[in-house]
Structures are given as C-alpha cells and as structure tokens.
CSV table of C-alpha atoms in Angstrom, one decimal:
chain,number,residue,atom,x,y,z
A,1,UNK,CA,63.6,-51.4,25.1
A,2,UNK,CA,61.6,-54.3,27.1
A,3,UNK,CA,58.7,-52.8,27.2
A,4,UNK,CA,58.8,-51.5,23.4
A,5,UNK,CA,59.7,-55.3,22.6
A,6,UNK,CA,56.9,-56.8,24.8
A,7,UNK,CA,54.6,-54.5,22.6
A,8,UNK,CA,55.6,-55.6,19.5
A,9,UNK,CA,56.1,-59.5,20.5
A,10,UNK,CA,52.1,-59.1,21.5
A,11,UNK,CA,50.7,-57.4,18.4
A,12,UNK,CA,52.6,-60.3,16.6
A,13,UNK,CA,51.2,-63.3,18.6
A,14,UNK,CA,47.5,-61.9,18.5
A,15,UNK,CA,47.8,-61.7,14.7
A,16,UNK,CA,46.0,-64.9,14.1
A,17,UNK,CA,43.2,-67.2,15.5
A,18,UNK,CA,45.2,-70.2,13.3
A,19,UNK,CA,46.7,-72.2,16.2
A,20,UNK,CA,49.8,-73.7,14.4
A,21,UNK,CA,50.2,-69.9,12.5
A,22,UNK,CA,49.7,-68.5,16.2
A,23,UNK,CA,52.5,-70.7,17.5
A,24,UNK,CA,55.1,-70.1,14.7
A,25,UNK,CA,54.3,-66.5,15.6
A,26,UNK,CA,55.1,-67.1,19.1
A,27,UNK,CA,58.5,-68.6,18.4
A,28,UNK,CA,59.3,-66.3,15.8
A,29,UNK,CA,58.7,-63.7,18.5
A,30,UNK,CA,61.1,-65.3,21.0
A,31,UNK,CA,63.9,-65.9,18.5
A,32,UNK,CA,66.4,-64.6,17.9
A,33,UNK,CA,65.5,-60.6,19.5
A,34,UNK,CA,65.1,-62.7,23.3
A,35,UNK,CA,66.4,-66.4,22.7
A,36,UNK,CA,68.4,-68.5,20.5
A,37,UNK,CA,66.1,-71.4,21.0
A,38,UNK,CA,62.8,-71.6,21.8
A,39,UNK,CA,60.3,-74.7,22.2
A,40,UNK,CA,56.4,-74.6,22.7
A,41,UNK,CA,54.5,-77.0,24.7
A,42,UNK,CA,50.7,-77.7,24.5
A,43,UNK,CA,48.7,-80.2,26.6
A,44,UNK,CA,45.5,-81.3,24.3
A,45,UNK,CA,44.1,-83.7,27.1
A,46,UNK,CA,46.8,-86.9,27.7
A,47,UNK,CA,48.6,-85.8,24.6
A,48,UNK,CA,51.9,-83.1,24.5
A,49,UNK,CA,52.8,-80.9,21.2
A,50,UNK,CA,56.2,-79.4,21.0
A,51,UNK,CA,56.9,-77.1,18.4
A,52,UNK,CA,60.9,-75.8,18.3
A,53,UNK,CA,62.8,-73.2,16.5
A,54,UNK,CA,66.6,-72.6,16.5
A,55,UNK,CA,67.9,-69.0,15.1
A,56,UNK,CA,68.3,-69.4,11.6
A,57,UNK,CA,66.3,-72.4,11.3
A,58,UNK,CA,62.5,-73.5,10.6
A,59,UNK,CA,60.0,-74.4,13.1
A,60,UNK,CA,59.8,-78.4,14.3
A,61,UNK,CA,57.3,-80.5,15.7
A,62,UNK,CA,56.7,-83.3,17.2
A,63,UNK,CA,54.2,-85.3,19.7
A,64,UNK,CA,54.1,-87.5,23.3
A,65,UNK,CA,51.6,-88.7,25.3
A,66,UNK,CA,52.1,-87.4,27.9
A,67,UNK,CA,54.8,-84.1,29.2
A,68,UNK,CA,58.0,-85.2,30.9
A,69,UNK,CA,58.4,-84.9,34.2
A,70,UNK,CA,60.2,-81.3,34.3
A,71,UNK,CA,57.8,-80.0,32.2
A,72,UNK,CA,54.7,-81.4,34.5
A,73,UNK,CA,56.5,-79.6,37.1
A,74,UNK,CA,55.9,-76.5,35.5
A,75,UNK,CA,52.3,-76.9,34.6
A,76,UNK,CA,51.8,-78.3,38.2
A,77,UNK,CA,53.3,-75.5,40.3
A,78,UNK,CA,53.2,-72.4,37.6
A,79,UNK,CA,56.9,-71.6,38.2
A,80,UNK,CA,59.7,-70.7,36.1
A,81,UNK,CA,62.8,-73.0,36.3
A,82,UNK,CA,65.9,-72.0,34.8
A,83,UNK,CA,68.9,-74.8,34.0
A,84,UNK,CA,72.5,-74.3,33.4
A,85,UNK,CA,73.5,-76.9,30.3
A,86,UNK,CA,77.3,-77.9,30.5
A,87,UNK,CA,79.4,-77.9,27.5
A,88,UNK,CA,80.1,-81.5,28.4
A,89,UNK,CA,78.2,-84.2,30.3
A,90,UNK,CA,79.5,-88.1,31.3
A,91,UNK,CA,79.3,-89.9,28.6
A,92,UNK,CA,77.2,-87.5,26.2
A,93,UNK,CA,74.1,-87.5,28.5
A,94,UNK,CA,71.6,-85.1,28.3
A,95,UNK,CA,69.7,-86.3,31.0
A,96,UNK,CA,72.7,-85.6,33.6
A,97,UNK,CA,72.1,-81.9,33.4
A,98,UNK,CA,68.8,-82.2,33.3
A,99,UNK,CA,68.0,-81.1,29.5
A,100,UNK,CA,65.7,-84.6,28.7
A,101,UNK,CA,63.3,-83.6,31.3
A,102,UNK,CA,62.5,-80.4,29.1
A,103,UNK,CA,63.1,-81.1,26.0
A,104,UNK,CA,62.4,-84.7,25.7
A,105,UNK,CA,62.6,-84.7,21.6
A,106,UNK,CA,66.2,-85.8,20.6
A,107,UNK,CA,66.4,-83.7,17.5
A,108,UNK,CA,65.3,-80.7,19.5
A,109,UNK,CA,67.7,-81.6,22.4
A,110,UNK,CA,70.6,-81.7,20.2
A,111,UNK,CA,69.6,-77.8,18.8
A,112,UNK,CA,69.8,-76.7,22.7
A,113,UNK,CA,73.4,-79.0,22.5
A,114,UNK,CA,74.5,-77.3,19.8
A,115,UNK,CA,74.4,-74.3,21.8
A,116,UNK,CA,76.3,-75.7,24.9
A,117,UNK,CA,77.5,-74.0,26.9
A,118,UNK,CA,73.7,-72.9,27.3
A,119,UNK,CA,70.8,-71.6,30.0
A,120,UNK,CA,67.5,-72.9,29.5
A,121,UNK,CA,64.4,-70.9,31.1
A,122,UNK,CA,61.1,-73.0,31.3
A,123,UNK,CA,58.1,-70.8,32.3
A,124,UNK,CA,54.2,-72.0,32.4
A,125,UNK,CA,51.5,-71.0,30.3
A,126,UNK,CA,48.0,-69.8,31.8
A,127,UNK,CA,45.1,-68.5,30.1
A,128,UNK,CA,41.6,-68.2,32.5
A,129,UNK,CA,43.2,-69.5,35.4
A,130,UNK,CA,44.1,-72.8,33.6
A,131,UNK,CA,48.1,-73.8,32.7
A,132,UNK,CA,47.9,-75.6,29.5
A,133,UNK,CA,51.4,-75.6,28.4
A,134,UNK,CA,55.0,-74.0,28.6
A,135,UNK,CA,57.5,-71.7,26.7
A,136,UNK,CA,61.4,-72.9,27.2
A,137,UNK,CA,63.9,-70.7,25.7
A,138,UNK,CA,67.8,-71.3,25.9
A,139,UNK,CA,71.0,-69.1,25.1
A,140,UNK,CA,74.2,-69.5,24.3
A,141,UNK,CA,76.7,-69.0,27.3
A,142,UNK,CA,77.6,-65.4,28.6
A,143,UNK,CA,74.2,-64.6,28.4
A,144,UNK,CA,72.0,-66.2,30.3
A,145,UNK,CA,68.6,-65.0,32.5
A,146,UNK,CA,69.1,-62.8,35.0
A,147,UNK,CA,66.1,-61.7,37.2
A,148,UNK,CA,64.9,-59.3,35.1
A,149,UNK,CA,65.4,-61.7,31.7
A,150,UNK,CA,63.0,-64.2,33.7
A,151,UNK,CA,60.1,-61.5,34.8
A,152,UNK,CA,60.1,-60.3,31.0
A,153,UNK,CA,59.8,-64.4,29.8
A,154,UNK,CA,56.7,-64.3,32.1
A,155,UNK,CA,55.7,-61.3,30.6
A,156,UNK,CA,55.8,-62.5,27.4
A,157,UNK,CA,54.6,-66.0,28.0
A,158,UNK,CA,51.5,-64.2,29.5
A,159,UNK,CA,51.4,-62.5,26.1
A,160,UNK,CA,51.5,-65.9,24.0
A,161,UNK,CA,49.1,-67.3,26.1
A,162,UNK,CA,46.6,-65.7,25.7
A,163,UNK,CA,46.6,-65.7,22.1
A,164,UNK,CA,46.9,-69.2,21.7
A,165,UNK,CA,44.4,-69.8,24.1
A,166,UNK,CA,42.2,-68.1,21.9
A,167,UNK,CA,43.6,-69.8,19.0
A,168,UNK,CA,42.6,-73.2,20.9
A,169,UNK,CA,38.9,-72.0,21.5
A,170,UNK,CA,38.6,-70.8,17.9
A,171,UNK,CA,39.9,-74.4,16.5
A,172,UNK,CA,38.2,-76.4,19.4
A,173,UNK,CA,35.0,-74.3,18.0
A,174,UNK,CA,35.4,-74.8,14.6
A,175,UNK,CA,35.5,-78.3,14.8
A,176,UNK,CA,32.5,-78.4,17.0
A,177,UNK,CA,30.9,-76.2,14.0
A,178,UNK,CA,32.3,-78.8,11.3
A,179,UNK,CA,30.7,-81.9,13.0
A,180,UNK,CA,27.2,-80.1,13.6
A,181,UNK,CA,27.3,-79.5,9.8
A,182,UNK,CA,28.2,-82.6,9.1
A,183,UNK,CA,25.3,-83.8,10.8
A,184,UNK,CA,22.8,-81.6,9.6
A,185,UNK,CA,23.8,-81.1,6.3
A,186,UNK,CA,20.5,-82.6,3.6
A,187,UNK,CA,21.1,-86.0,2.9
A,188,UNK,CA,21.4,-87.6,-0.5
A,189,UNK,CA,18.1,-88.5,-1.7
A,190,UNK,CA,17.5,-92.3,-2.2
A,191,UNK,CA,16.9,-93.8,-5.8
A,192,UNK,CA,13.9,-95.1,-5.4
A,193,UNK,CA,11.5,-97.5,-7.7
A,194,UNK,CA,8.3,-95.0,-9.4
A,195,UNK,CA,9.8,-91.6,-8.4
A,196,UNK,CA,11.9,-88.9,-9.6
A,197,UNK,CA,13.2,-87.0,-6.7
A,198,UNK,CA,15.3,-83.2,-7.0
A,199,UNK,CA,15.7,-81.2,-4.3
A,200,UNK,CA,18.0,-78.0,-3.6
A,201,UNK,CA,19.2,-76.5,-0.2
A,202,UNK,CA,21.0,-73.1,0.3
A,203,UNK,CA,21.4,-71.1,3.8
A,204,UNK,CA,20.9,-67.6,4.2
A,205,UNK,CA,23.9,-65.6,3.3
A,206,UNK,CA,26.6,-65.6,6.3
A,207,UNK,CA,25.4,-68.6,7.9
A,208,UNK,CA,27.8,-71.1,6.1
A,209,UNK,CA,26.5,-74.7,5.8
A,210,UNK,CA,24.0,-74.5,8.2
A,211,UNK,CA,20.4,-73.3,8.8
A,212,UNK,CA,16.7,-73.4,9.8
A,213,UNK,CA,15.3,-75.4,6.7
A,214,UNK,CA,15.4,-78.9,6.0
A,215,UNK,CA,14.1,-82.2,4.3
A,216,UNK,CA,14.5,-85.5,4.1
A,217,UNK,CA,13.2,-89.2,2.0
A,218,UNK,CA,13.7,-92.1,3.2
A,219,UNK,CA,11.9,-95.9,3.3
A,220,UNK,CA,12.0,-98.5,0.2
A,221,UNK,CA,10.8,-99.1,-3.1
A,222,UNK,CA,6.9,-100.2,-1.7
A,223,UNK,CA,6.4,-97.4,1.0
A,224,UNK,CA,8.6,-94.8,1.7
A,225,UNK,CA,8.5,-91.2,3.5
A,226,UNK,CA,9.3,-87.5,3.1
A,227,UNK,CA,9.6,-84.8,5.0
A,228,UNK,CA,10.4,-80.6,4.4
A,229,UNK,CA,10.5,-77.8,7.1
A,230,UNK,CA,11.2,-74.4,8.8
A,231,UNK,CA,12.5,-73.7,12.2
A,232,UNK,CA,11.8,-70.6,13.8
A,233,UNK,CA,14.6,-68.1,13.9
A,234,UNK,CA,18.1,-68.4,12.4
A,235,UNK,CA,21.9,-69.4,13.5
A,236,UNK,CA,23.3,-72.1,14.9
A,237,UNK,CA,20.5,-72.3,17.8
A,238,UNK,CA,18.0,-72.6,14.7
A,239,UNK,CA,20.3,-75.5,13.2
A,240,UNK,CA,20.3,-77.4,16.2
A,241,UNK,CA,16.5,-77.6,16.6
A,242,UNK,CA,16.3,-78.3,12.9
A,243,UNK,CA,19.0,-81.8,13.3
A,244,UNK,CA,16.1,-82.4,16.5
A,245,UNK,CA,13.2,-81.9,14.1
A,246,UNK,CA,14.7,-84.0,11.4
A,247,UNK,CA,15.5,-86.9,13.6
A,248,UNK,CA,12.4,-87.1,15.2
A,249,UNK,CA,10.4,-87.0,12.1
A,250,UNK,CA,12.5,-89.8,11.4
A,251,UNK,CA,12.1,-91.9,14.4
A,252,UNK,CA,8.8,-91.3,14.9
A,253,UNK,CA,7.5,-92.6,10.9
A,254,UNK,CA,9.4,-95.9,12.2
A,255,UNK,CA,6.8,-96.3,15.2
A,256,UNK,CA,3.3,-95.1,13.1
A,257,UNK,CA,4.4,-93.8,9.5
A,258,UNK,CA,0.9,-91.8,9.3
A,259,UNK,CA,1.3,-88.0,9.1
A,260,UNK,CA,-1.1,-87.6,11.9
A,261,UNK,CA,0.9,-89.8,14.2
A,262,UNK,CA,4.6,-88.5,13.0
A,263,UNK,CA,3.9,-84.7,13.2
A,264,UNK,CA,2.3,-85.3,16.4
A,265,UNK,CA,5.3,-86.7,18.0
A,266,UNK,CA,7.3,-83.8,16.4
A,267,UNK,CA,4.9,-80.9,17.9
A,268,UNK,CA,5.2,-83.0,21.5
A,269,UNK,CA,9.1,-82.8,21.1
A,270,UNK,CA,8.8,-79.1,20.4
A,271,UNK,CA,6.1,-77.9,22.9
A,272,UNK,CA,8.5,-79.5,25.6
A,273,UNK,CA,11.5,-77.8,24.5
A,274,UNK,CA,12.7,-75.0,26.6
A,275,UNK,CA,14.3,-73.3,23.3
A,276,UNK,CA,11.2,-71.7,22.4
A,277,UNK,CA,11.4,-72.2,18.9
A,278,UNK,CA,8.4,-73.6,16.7
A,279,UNK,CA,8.7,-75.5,13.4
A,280,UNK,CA,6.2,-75.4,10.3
A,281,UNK,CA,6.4,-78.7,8.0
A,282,UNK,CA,5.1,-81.0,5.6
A,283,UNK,CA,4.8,-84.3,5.9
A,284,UNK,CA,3.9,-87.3,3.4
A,285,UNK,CA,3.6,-91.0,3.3
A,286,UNK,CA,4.0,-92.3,0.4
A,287,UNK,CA,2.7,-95.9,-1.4
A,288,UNK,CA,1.7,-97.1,-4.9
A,289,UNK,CA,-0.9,-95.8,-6.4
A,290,UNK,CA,-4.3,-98.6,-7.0
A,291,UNK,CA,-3.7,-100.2,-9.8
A,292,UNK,CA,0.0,-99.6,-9.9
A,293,UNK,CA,0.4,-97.1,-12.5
A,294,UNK,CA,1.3,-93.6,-9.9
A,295,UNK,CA,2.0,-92.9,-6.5
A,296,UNK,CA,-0.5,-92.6,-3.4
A,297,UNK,CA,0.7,-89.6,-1.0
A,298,UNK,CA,-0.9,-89.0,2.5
A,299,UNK,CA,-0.2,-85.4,3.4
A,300,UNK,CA,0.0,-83.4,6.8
A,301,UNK,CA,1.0,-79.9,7.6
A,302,UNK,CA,2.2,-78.2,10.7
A,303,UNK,CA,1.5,-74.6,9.9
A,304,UNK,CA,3.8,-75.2,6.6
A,305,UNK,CA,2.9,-73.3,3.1
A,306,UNK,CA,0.9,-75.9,0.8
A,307,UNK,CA,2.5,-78.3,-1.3
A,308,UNK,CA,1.5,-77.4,-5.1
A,309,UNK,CA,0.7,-80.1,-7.9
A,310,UNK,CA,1.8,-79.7,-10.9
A,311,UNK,CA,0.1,-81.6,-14.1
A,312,UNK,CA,2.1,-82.1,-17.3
A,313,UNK,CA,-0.5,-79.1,-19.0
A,314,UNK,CA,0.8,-77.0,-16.9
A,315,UNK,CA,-1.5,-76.4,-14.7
A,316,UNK,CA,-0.2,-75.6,-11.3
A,317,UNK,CA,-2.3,-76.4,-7.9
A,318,UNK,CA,-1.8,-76.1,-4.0
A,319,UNK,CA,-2.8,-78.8,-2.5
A,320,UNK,CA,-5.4,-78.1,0.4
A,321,UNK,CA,-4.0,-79.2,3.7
A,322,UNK,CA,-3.5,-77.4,7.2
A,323,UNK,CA,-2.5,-77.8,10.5
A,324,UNK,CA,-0.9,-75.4,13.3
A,325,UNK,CA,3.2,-75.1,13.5
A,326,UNK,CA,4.5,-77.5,15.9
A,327,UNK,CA,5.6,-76.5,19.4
A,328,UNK,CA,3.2,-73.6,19.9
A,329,UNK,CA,0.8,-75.9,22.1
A,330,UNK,CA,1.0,-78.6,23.4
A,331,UNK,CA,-1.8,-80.7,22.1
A,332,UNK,CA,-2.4,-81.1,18.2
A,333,UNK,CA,-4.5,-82.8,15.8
A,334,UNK,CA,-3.3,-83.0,12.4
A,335,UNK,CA,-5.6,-83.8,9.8
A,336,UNK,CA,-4.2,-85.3,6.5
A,337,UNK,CA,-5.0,-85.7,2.9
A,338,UNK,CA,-4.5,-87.8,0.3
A,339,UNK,CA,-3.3,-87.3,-3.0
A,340,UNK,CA,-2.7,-89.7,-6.1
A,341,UNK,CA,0.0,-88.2,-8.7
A,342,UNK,CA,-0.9,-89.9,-11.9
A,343,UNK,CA,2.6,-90.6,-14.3
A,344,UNK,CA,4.3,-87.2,-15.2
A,345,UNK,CA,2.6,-85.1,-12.2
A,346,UNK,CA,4.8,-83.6,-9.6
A,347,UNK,CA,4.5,-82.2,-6.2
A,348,UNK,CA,6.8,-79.6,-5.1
A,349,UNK,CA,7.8,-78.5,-1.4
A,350,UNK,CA,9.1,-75.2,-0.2
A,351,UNK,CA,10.1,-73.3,2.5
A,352,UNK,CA,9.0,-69.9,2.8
A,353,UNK,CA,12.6,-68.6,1.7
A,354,UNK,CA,11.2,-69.3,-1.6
A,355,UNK,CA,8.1,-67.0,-1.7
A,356,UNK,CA,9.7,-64.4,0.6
A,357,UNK,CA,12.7,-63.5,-1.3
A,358,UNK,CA,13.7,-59.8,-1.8
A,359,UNK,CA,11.6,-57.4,-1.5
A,360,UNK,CA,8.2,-59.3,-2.6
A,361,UNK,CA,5.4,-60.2,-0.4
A,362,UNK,CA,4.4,-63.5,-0.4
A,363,UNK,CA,1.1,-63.7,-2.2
A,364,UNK,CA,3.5,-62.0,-5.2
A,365,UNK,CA,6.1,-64.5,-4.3
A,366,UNK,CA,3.7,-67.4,-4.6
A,367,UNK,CA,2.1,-66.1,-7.9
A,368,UNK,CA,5.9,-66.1,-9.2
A,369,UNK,CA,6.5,-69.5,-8.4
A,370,UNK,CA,3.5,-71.3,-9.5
A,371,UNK,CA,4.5,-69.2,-12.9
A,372,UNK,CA,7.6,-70.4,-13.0
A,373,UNK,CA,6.8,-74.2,-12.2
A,374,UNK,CA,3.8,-74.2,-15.0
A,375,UNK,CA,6.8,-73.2,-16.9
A,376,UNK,CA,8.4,-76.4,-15.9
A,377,UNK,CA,5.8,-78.6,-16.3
A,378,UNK,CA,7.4,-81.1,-18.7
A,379,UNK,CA,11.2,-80.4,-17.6
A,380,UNK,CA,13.0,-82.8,-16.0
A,381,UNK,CA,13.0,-82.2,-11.9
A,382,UNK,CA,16.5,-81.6,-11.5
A,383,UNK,CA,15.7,-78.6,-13.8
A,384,UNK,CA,13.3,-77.6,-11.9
A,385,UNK,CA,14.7,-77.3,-8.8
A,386,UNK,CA,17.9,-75.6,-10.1
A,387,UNK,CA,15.4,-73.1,-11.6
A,388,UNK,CA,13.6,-72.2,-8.7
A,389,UNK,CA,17.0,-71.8,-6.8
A,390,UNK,CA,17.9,-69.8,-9.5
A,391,UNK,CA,15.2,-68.0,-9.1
A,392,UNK,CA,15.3,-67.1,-5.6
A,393,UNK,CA,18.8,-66.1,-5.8
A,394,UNK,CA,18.5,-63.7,-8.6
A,395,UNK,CA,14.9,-62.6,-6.6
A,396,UNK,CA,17.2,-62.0,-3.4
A,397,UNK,CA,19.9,-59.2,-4.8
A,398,UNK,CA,22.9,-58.6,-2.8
A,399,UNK,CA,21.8,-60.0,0.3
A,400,UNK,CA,19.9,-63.8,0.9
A,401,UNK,CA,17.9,-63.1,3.7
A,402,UNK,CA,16.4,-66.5,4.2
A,403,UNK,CA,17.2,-70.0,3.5
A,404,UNK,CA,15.9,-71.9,0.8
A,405,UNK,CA,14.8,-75.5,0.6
A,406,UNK,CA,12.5,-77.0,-2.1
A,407,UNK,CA,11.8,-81.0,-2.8
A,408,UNK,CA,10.7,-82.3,-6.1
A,409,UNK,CA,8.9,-85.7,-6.2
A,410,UNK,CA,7.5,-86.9,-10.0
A,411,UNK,CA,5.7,-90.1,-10.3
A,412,UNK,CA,7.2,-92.1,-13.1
C-alpha cells in the first residue's frame, strides 16, 4: 500500500512544470490519503510562501519575510521534527505547544487547532543538495507518525521536491526568457519629420518572440539613423548577440554617426567576441536632401544583401554597396554610399529570410521581391511591408525556417 501510494503521489506531483499548479498538486497528494492538513513552505531568497490545505477545504496562501524559527531549523539541519498539539493550551496559546513556530499564519494555525488533539510532522525539502523549503502535515489524534509514517513523509517530500524544484527552474527560466524578449523585442519606430517609416518583424517558427534579425531608427527630425541585420545562427544564443549588435550600433552612431565609423565599432565588438557568431547589416545616416525637398542617405554594408530603391514608376533597383560581415576579422574598412530619395521613392531593407523562404533559391527569391515591390510602388508603406510579410509567409508553407525582418523608409 505505501509503496503503491508513493507511486501514484509522484506521477501526480510531476504532472506540471506550473509552480503554484505543482504545489496544489503536492497538497492534494498529501491530503486526505496521508494527512488531514498539510502546509507547503518555499524560501524565494529572504521571502517564505506557505500554501495550506485542510481535508475538505481549498488551498491557502500567504507570505513572510522571512521562515519562523522552527521552520529555519528544519531547512538548517534537514531533519524531520514531529510535535504533539494539546487539545488545550493556557490561555488559548498556540505558541505554548509550539504550533506558531511552524505554522506562523493564524488562519492556517487555527485549521491545525481545529484538529486538536493533533500531531504535526515537519520534514525538509532538498532538491541538488540544496533545502529550499518544508512539507508539515498534521492528524487528528489516535493517529499520529509512527517511525514508519515519518520515513514515508521523507519519501514523499523527496518526491515533491523534486518536482517543484523543477517547477522553480522552469518559472525562474521563463522569466529570465520574458525579460530577454522584452529587451530585444523591435522598437516602435519614431515619427519623424520628411519620412514614412513601416517595418515588419517575425521569428522563425518555434522560436517565440525572439531571434537573429533586427532593426532599429532613431535620431531627430534634422539627422537621424537606421539600422537592419542578421546574426549568424538561431536560438536564444543568436538573440543575445543580436540585443549586443543592436546596442552597439546604437552607441557607437552617438560617438561618429558615419557608417564607416559605426559598423566598424560593431565588427570590433564581434571579432572580440568568443561566441563565434558573425553579423551581416546595413547601415544608413540619414539628413535632408540639398535643397530640402528629399532625404540624403549614406549607406554601408557588412556583408548584408543590398538595400533596393524603389521609384514611384515602378522601377525597382539595388542599391550598390558592399562590405564583409562583421566579426569574421578583425580589421575592416567599410566603404559607403550615398543616396538621395527624391519625394515618393522608397528604400527597402531585408534580411535574407525574405529571399530564402521555402524552397526558392535566392536569385529566384530576389527576382520575386523586386516583383512584388514594383507592384507596390505607389502603395502606402505600411502596405508594403505587410505584403512582403505576407508574402514570405505564404512562400514559407508549413514550416518558417528563417526569420524575417524588412524596413520601409519613403521620403515625403
């Protein structure tokens, strides 16, 4: 019978990585087939959760700072301690048998009162050699925990352990995962004076809201810069490099805004990174046009497929400029260009998840989208972008293999 309900207590703990599912689990485990009561205790650095459930009732929860001293004692020395509650104390008080010290919550103490007469068994949790919290179960009287009640309590509290333990990681992980997309996630482009900006983002399938590909605007009305790229590789490790990329591209335009200067400092950043990975990109500088009427763009590339100009006849150009990927050596000259967009002429960036999509190769892919833009010649940007994203994802099929970015700049 133990070892039957051990088995089934651990398939129903380990059914969730959820931490507050897992430890509703866990009580519902201990009560009422081992315990009338049981309370769960978990140390998240200087703060204690307690979560509590009474047979026939609904799980509770409350929070301290810090664990009372009973509990510390089991965390400390990774014991179990097991405490005979009278049916009456002087004057009411919990604390004179002892029951405060483990289960310092008043509403939960007077569910363990309730069942006074009682025996209350507190035994530690440990997961990879670490206690992080404790399991305390009570009965009614006549019931008690013998020797062998207390070596099945460990058994089980070995059991709900580890899977909140796991539960922890996979929260603690999450959140880690949350924040790091928070921070890479494309910004929202600026409204600025003498430009129409679009742009569209979207990861390869499976990895969420995060990626290799990225771009960026930023700067005022009378100068103001842009940026697109592709990091080597995929995953998380990819997304990191991609917020380093990003941020240096960044800082570097507010030293020397010239692309020569700014895709230099991102190549140095790369070539001394152990990681690795390399990253193609475009760059651009951007000012008004002589005259006023247009935009002036100077243009570098690290490796990164050309930029492509579209006029409002529809004609549909790449715009000549090179350069090697940045990080592959260490020292780099990038040559720019310059380009004036006249009102109503629009350059459009890409990553290679564009071209590359399904099955295609990508002088097909590039023939396809310089189709399709010629197409859009006189449609507003926003259009334009959605259509290439469109595009890509009907070109794709089942599976996105790539991610996609593409940035739309029209000069008003």
């Amino acid at each position: 019978m133990r070892a039957a309900y051990l088995v089934e207590a651990g398939r129903q703990v380990s059914g969730s990585l959820n931490l507050a599912h897992t430890i509703r689990r866990s009580l519902t485990a201990c009560v009422p087939e081992f315990a009338d009561w049981a309370q769960l205790m978990i140390v998240n650095r200087s703060e204690a959760t307690f979560t509590s459930l009474l047979d026939g009732g609904v799980p509770t929860t409350t929070r301290r700072p810090a664990p009372p001293a009973a509990q510390s004692r089991l965390l400390l020395t990774g014991r179990p301690e097991v405490l005979h509650v009278a049916l009456i104390t002087p004057a009411g008080d919990s604390a004179a048998d002892g029951l405060s010290a483990l289960v310092p919550d008043e509403g939960m103490r007077a569910e363990v009162s309730a069942l006074r007469p009682a025996d209350v068994l507190g035994v530690p949790l440990t997961a990879r050699g670490a206690t992080f919290g404790t399991l305390t179960l009570a009965r009614r009287a006549g019931t008690g925990f013998d020797a062998a009640d207390v070596e099945l309590a460990e058994e089980l509290a070995v059991r709900i352990a580890l899977a909140v333990d796991a539960a922890r990681r996979y929260t603690e992980r999450s959140h880690v995962a949350s924040v790091l997309q928070s921070s890479l996630r494309p910004p929202e482009l600026p409204k600025l004076r003498g430009v129409d900006l679009a742009a569209r983002y979207r990861p390869a399938a499976g990895d969420a809201e995060i990626g290799g590909d990225f771009y960026d605007v930023w700067g005022g009305d009378e100068a103001w810069s842009f940026t697109l790229g592709d990091v080597s590789g995929k995953g998380v490790e990819a997304a990191v490099v991609t917020g380093q990329a990003r941020h240096t591209v960044r800082g570097a335009s507010a030293v020397d805004r010239s692309p020569a200067a700014v895709l230099g400092a991102l190549n140095a950043m790369l070539a001394g990174n152990t990681s690795g990975r390399y990253v193609t990109a475009v760059y651009g500088r951007v000012t008004p046009a002589p005259g006023g009427a247009g935009l002036r763009v100077e243009l570098g590339s690290a490796g990164h497929p050309p930029p492509l100009l579209i006029r409002p006849d529809g004609t549909v150009s790449p715009v000549a400029v090179r350069g090697l990927a940045a990080g592959l050596i260490e020292d780099v000259r990038y040559e720019p260009v310059t380009v004036d967009l006249a009102p109503g002429e629009t350059l459009v960036l890409y990553t290679d998840g564009v071209t590359e999509a399904g099955e295609r190769s990508v002088r097909e892919g590039t023939r396809r989208l310089i189709a399709l833009l010629a197409s859009y010649a006189e449609a507003g940007v926003e259009a334009l972008v959605e259509a290439v994203e469109i595009a890509v994802v009907e070109g794709a099929g089942a599976v996105q293999r790539d991610d996609l970015a593409v940035l739309a700049l029209r000069a008003s």
